[in-house]
Every structure is written in structure tokens, then in C-alpha cells.
Short mmCIF file of C-alpha atoms in Angstrom, two decimals:
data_model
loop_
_atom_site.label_atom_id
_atom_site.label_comp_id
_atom_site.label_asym_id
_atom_site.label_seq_id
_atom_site.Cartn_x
_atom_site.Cartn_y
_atom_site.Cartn_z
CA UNK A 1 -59.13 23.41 -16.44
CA UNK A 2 -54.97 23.39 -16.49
CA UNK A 3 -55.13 25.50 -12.96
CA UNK A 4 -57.45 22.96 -11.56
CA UNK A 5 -55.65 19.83 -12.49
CA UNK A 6 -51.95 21.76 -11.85
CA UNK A 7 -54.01 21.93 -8.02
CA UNK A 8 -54.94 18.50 -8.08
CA UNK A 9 -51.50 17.15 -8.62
CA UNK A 10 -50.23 19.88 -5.94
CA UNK A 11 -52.18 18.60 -3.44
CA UNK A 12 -51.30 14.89 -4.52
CA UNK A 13 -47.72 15.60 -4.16
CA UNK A 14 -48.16 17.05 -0.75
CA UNK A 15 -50.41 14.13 0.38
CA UNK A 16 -47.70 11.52 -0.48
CA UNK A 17 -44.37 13.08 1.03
CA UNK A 18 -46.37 13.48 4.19
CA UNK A 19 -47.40 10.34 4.19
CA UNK A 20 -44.41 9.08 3.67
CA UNK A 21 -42.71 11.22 6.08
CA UNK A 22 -45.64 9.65 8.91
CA UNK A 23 -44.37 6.03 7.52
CA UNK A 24 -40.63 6.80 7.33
CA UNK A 25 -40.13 7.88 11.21
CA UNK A 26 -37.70 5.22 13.46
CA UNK A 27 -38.91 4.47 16.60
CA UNK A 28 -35.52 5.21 18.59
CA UNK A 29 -35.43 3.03 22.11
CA UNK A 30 -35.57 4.92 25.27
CA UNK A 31 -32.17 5.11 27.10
CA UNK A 32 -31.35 1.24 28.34
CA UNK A 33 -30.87 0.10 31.93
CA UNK A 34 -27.18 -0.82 31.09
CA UNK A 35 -25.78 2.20 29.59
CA UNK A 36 -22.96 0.86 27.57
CA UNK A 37 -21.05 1.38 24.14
CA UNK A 38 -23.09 -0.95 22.06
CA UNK A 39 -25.65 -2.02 21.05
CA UNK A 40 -25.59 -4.51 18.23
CA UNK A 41 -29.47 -4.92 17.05
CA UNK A 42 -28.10 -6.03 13.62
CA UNK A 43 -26.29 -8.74 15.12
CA UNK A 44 -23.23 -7.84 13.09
CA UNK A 45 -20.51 -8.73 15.53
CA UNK A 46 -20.17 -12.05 17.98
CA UNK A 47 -19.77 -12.25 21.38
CA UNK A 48 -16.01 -11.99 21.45
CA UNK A 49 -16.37 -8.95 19.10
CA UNK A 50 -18.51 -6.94 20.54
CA UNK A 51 -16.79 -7.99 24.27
CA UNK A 52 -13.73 -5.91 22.69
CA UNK A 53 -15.71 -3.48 21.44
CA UNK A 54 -17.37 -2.41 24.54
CA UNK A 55 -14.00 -2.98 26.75
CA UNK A 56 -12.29 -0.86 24.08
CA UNK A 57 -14.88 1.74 24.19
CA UNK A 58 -15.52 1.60 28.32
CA UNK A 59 -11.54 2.01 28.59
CA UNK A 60 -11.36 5.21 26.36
CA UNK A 61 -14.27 6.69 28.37
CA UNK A 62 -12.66 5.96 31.72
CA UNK A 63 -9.90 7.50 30.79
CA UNK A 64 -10.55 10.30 29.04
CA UNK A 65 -14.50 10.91 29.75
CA UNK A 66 -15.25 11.02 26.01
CA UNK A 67 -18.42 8.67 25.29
CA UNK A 68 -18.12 6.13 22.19
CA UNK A 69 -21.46 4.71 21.35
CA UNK A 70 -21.93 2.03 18.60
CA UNK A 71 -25.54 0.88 17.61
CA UNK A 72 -26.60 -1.10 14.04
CA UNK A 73 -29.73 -1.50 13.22
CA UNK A 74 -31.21 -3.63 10.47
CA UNK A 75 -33.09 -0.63 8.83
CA UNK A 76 -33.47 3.07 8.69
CA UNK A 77 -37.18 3.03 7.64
CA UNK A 78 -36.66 5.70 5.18
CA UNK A 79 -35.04 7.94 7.80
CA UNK A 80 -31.90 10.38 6.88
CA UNK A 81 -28.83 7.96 8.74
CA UNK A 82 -27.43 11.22 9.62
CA UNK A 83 -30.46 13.23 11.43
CA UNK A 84 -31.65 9.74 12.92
CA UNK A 85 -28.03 9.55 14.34
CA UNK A 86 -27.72 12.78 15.52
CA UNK A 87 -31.46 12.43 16.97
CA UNK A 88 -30.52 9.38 19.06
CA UNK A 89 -27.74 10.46 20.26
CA UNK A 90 -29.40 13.72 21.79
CA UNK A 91 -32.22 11.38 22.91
CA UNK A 92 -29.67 9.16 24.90
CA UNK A 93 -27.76 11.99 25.78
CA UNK A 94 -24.32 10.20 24.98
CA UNK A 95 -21.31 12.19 26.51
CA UNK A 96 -20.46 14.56 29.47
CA UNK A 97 -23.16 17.73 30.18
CA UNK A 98 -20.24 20.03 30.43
CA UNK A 99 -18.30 18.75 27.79
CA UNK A 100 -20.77 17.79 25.15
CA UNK A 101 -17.96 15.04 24.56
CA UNK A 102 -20.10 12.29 23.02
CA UNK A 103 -20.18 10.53 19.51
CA UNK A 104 -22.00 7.99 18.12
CA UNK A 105 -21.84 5.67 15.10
CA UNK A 106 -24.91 4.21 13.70
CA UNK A 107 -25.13 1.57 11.12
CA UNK A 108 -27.90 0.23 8.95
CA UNK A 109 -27.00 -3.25 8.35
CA UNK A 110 -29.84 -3.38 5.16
CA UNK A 111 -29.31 0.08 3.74
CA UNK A 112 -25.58 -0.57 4.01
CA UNK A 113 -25.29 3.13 5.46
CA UNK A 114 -22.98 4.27 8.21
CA UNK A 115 -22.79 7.41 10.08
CA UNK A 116 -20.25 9.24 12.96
CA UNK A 117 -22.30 12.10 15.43
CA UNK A 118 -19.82 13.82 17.66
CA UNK A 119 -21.20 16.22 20.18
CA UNK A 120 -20.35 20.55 20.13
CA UNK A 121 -17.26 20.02 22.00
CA UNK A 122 -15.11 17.33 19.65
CA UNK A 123 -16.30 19.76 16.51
CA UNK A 124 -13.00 21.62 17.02
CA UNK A 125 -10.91 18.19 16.94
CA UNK A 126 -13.53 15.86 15.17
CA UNK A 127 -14.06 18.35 11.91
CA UNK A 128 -16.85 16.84 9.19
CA UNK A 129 -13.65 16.26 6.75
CA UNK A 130 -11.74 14.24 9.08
CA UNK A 131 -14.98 11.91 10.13
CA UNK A 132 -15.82 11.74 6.12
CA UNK A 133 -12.05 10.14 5.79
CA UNK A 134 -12.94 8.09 8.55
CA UNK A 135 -15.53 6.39 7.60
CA UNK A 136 -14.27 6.09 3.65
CA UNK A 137 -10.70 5.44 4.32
CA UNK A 138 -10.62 3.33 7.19
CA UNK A 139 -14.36 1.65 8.09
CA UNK A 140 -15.97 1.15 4.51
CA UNK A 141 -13.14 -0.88 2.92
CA UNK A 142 -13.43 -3.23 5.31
CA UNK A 143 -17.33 -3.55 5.50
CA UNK A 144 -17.34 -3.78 2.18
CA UNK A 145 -15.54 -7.23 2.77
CA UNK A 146 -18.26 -7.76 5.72
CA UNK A 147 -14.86 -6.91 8.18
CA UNK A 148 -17.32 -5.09 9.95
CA UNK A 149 -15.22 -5.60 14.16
CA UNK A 150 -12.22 -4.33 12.06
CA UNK A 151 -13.93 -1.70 10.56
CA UNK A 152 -14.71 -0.52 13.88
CA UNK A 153 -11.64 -1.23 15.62
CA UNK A 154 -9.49 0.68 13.27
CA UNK A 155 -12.22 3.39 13.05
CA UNK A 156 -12.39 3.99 17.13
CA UNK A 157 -8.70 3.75 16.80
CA UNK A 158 -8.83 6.67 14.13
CA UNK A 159 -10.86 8.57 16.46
CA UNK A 160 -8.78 8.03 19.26
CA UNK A 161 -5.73 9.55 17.23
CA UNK A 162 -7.81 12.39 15.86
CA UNK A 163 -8.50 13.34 19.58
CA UNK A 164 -5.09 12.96 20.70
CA UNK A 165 -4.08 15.40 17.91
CA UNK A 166 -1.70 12.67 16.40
CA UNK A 167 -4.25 11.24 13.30
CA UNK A 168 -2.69 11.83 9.38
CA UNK A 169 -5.66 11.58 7.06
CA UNK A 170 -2.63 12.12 4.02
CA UNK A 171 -1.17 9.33 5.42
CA UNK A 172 -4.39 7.27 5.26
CA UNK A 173 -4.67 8.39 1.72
CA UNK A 174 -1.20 7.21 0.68
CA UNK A 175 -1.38 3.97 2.08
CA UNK A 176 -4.61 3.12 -0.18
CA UNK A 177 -3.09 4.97 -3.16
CA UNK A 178 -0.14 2.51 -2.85
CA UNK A 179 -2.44 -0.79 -2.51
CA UNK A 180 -4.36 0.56 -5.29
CA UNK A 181 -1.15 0.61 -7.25
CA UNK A 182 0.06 -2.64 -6.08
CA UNK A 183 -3.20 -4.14 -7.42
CA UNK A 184 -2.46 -2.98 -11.11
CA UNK A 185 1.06 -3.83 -10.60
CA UNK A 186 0.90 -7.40 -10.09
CA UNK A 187 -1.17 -8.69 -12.73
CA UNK A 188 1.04 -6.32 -15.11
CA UNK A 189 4.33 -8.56 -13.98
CA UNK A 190 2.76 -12.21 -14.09
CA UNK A 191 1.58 -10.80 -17.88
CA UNK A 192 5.39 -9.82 -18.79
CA UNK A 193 7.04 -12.90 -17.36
CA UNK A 194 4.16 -15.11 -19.31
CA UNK A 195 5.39 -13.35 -22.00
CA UNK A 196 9.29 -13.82 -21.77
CA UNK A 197 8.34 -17.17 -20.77
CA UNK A 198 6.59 -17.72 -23.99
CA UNK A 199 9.06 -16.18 -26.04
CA UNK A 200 12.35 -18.42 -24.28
CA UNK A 201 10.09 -21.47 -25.19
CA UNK A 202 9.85 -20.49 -28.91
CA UNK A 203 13.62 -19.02 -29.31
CA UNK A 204 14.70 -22.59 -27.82
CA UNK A 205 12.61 -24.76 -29.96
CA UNK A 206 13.75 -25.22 -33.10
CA UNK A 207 17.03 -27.80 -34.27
CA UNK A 208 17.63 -31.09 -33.24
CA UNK A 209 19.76 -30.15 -30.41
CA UNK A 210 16.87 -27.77 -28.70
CA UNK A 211 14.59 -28.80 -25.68
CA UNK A 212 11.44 -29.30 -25.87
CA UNK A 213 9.57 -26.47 -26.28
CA UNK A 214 6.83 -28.05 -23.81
CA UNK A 215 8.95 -28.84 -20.89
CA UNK A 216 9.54 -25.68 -18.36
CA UNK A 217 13.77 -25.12 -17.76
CA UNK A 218 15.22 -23.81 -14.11
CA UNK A 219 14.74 -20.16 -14.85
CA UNK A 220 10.32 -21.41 -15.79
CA UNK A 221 10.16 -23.20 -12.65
CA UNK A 222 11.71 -20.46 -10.28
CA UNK A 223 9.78 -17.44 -11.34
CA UNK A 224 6.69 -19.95 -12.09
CA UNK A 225 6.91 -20.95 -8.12
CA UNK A 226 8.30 -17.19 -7.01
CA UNK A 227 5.12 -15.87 -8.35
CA UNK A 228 2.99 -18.40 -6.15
CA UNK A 229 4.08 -17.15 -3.28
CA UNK A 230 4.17 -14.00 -1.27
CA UNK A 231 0.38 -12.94 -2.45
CA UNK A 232 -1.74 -10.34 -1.34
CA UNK A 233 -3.29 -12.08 2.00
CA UNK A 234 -5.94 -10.59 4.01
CA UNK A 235 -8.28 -12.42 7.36
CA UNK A 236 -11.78 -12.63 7.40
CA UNK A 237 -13.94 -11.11 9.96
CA UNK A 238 -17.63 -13.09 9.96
CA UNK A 239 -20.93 -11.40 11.31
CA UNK A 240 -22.10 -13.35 14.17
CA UNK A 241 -24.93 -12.87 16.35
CA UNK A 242 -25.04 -11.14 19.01
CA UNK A 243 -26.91 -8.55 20.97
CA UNK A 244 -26.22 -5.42 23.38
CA UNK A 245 -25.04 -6.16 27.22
CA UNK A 246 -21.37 -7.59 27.35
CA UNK A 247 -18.39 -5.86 28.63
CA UNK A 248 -20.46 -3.74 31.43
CA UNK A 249 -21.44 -0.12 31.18
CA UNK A 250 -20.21 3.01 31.14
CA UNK A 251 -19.17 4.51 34.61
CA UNK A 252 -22.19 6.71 35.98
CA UNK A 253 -24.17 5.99 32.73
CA UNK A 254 -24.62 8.75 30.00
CA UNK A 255 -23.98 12.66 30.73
CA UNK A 256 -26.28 15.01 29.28
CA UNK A 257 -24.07 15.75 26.37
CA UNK A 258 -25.65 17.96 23.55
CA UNK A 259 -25.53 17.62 19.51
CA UNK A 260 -25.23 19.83 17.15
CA UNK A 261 -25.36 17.79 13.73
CA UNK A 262 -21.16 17.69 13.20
CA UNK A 263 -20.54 14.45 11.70
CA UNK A 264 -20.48 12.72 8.05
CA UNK A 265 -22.12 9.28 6.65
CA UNK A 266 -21.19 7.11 3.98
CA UNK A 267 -22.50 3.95 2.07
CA UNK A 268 -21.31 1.02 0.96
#
């Protein structure tokens, strides 16, 4: 009796991950008319962003052959963001034949998922650490603020650097270390000068002769307005609505490049 029911809920098990497997597969596109460097089906990024997107991306290739694909997607459908990226990115065949010198970054608008292909020959340059920094360091922080063009501005540019052999991930690393710090050391000051505030107000209110302890002196009013100015600023990138086709194509369309699975994701 234990052997047949232990089969029974064997044979469930197997029945649901394979039919969740048949449910889970994405239907990638077949390779567009206009190849280009993205494809926003999330509609993530307006016109004017993903115009300097695609210039920025076109430019790079021109120059230096390597092919920069960005496509977002509303869903993954229960797909791996990593295997589904690598997958398209074969299917498209995204870079140069005999330089396997593609990448891709795909993003799942809904899962909040983001991942960075790159093709067998940037693997020597484009190493799974440094794309992991990328897309935690540089690209995440800002979608996480729904930055997402800046994101992927300063992401590319990362990539760009990284290729050209000049890219510091420490340096990346310090620079957030010392916002992170900055954050814990402002709201630390305004608490101290409250408090010396405070304690000014309550030394200089007793005896006929003192102030009134209500009323703010030249030293209140100068840090008091100091402190209002000079805060941490920051612009706002909104998520327009736009879809695949500005900025033209890539020149002679996609290579043949081949992918090996190099590459790191990362969530939001």
C-alpha cells in the first residue's frame, strides 16, 4: 500500500513539472525586418529614449562591430530570464559569425528581472563577475527608482569601458559605499544640531534678562536655513510608451554570432 501511493505521488509530481514546463515556454519572435538594438515590447522607454538608445547602440556597433541588443518584455511566462536570454539571442543570431561579438540584455518589465548574454568571444573581457556588478551596481539602482533609460545608458556605458579594458568595478563599489554613508550621515547631523539647538534655547532661558526661549537667535536661523539647502537631489526618468523601430538598424543586419551562456541576471 505505502509503495503504491509513494508511485502515485511520483507520477503526480512528474505530471505537473511537465506540464508546467509545456505552459512555461516564451514564444521568442522570429528575427525582425529592421534589425536594430531595441526592441521595447514593455514600453518602458519613450520615443526620445529609446531614439538614444538605438543611436547609442548603432554607433558602438559601427565602430567597433560588437552588437548591443536591448529587448523588455512584459513577462517571462515562467521561463529562466537567463536561458530565455541566451536562447534569443542565439535565435537572432546577435553579433559577428567570426567574432561571436554579440550581447544582449533582456528585461521582464512584470517579473522585475534583468539579464546581460554576451557571445564566446567578449567571455574573455565580459567575465560573469563583471556583468553581475553591472547589472547590481550600475542598472538596478536606478530601475529600482523606475530610471530605467539611465539604467541603460550608464549600463551600455559600463560595457563599453569593460571592452575598452578601462572599467573599475572597485571604483563602482566605492562610490555606492560612500552614498550609502552619506545617507546615515545626514540625518545623524540635523539630530546633533536639533540637539545643541535645544540645549542653547534652555541654557538661555532662564532670568529676566534672557530671550525668549521660543524665538530662534542668528546662529538658529543660519544652520536652520544651511541645512535646507544643498540636499541630496536626483532627476526622474518616466516609462513612456513606445515600441521597437526608431533610430534605424544595424549595418548589414545581425551576424551569425554564437552563445555560450556567459552572462549574469539580477532582480529588483
Amino acid at each position: 500500500m505505502y509503495l503504491k501511493s509513494t508511485k502515485n505521488l511520483f507520477v503526480l509530481v512528474v505530471f505537473t513539472l511537465i506540464t508546467a514546463i509545456s505552459f512555461a515556454q516564451y514564444s521568442i519572435p522570429k528575427i525582425p525586418k529592421t534589425e536594430t538594438a531595441v526592441y521595447d515590447k514593455a514600453d518602458i522607454l519613450d520615443q526620445d529614449e529609446e531614439l538614444a538608445l538605438t543611436r547609442k547602440l548603432i554607433s558602438y556597433a559601427d565602430t567597433t562591430s560588437t552588437q548591443i541588443v536591448f529587448v523588455s518584455i512584459k513577462s517571462l511566462q515562467g521561463e529562466n530570464i537567463n536561458l530565455l536570454a541566451a536562447e534569443w539571442a542565439e535565435k537572432w543570431n546577435i553579433g559577428q559569425q567570426k567574432n561571436d561579438n554579440g550581447l544582449i540584455i533582456l528585461m521582464s518589465e512584470n517579473d522585475r528581472e534583468i539579464s546581460i548574454q554576451n557571445g564566446y568571444g567578449l567571455e574573455p573581457y565580459l567575465t560573469d563577475l563583471t556583468t553581475s556588478t553591472i547589472i547590481n551596481q550600475i542598472i538596478i539602482p536606478e530601475f529600482k527608482k523606475a530610471n530605467y533609460y539611465k539604467g541603460l545608458d550608464q549600463g551600455t556605458s559600463a560595457i563599453f569601458e569593460v571592452l575598452a579594458g578601462k572599467f573599475d568595478p572597485q571604483a563602482i563599489k566605492n562610490k555606492n559605499s560612500d552614498v550609502s554613508w552619506s545617507f546615515l550621515i545626514f540625518p545623524i547631523l540635523i539630530v546633533i544640531v536639533i540637539f545643541i539647538i535645544a540645549s542653547r534655547r534652555k541654557n538661555n532661558g532662564g532670568g529676566s534678562g534672557g530671550r525668549r526661549s521660543g524665538s530662534p537667535d542668528l546662529f538658529d536661523i543660519l544652520v536652520l536655513s544651511s541645512l535646507g539647502r544643498g540636499g541630496f537631489g536626483g532627476g526622474s526618468f518616466g516609462s513612456g510608451s513606445s515600441s521597437g523601430g526608431f533610430g534605424g538598424g544595424f549595418s548589414g543586419g545581425f551576424g551569425g554570432g554564437s552563445f555560450g551562456g556567459g552572462g549574469a541576471s539580477g532582480s529588483w
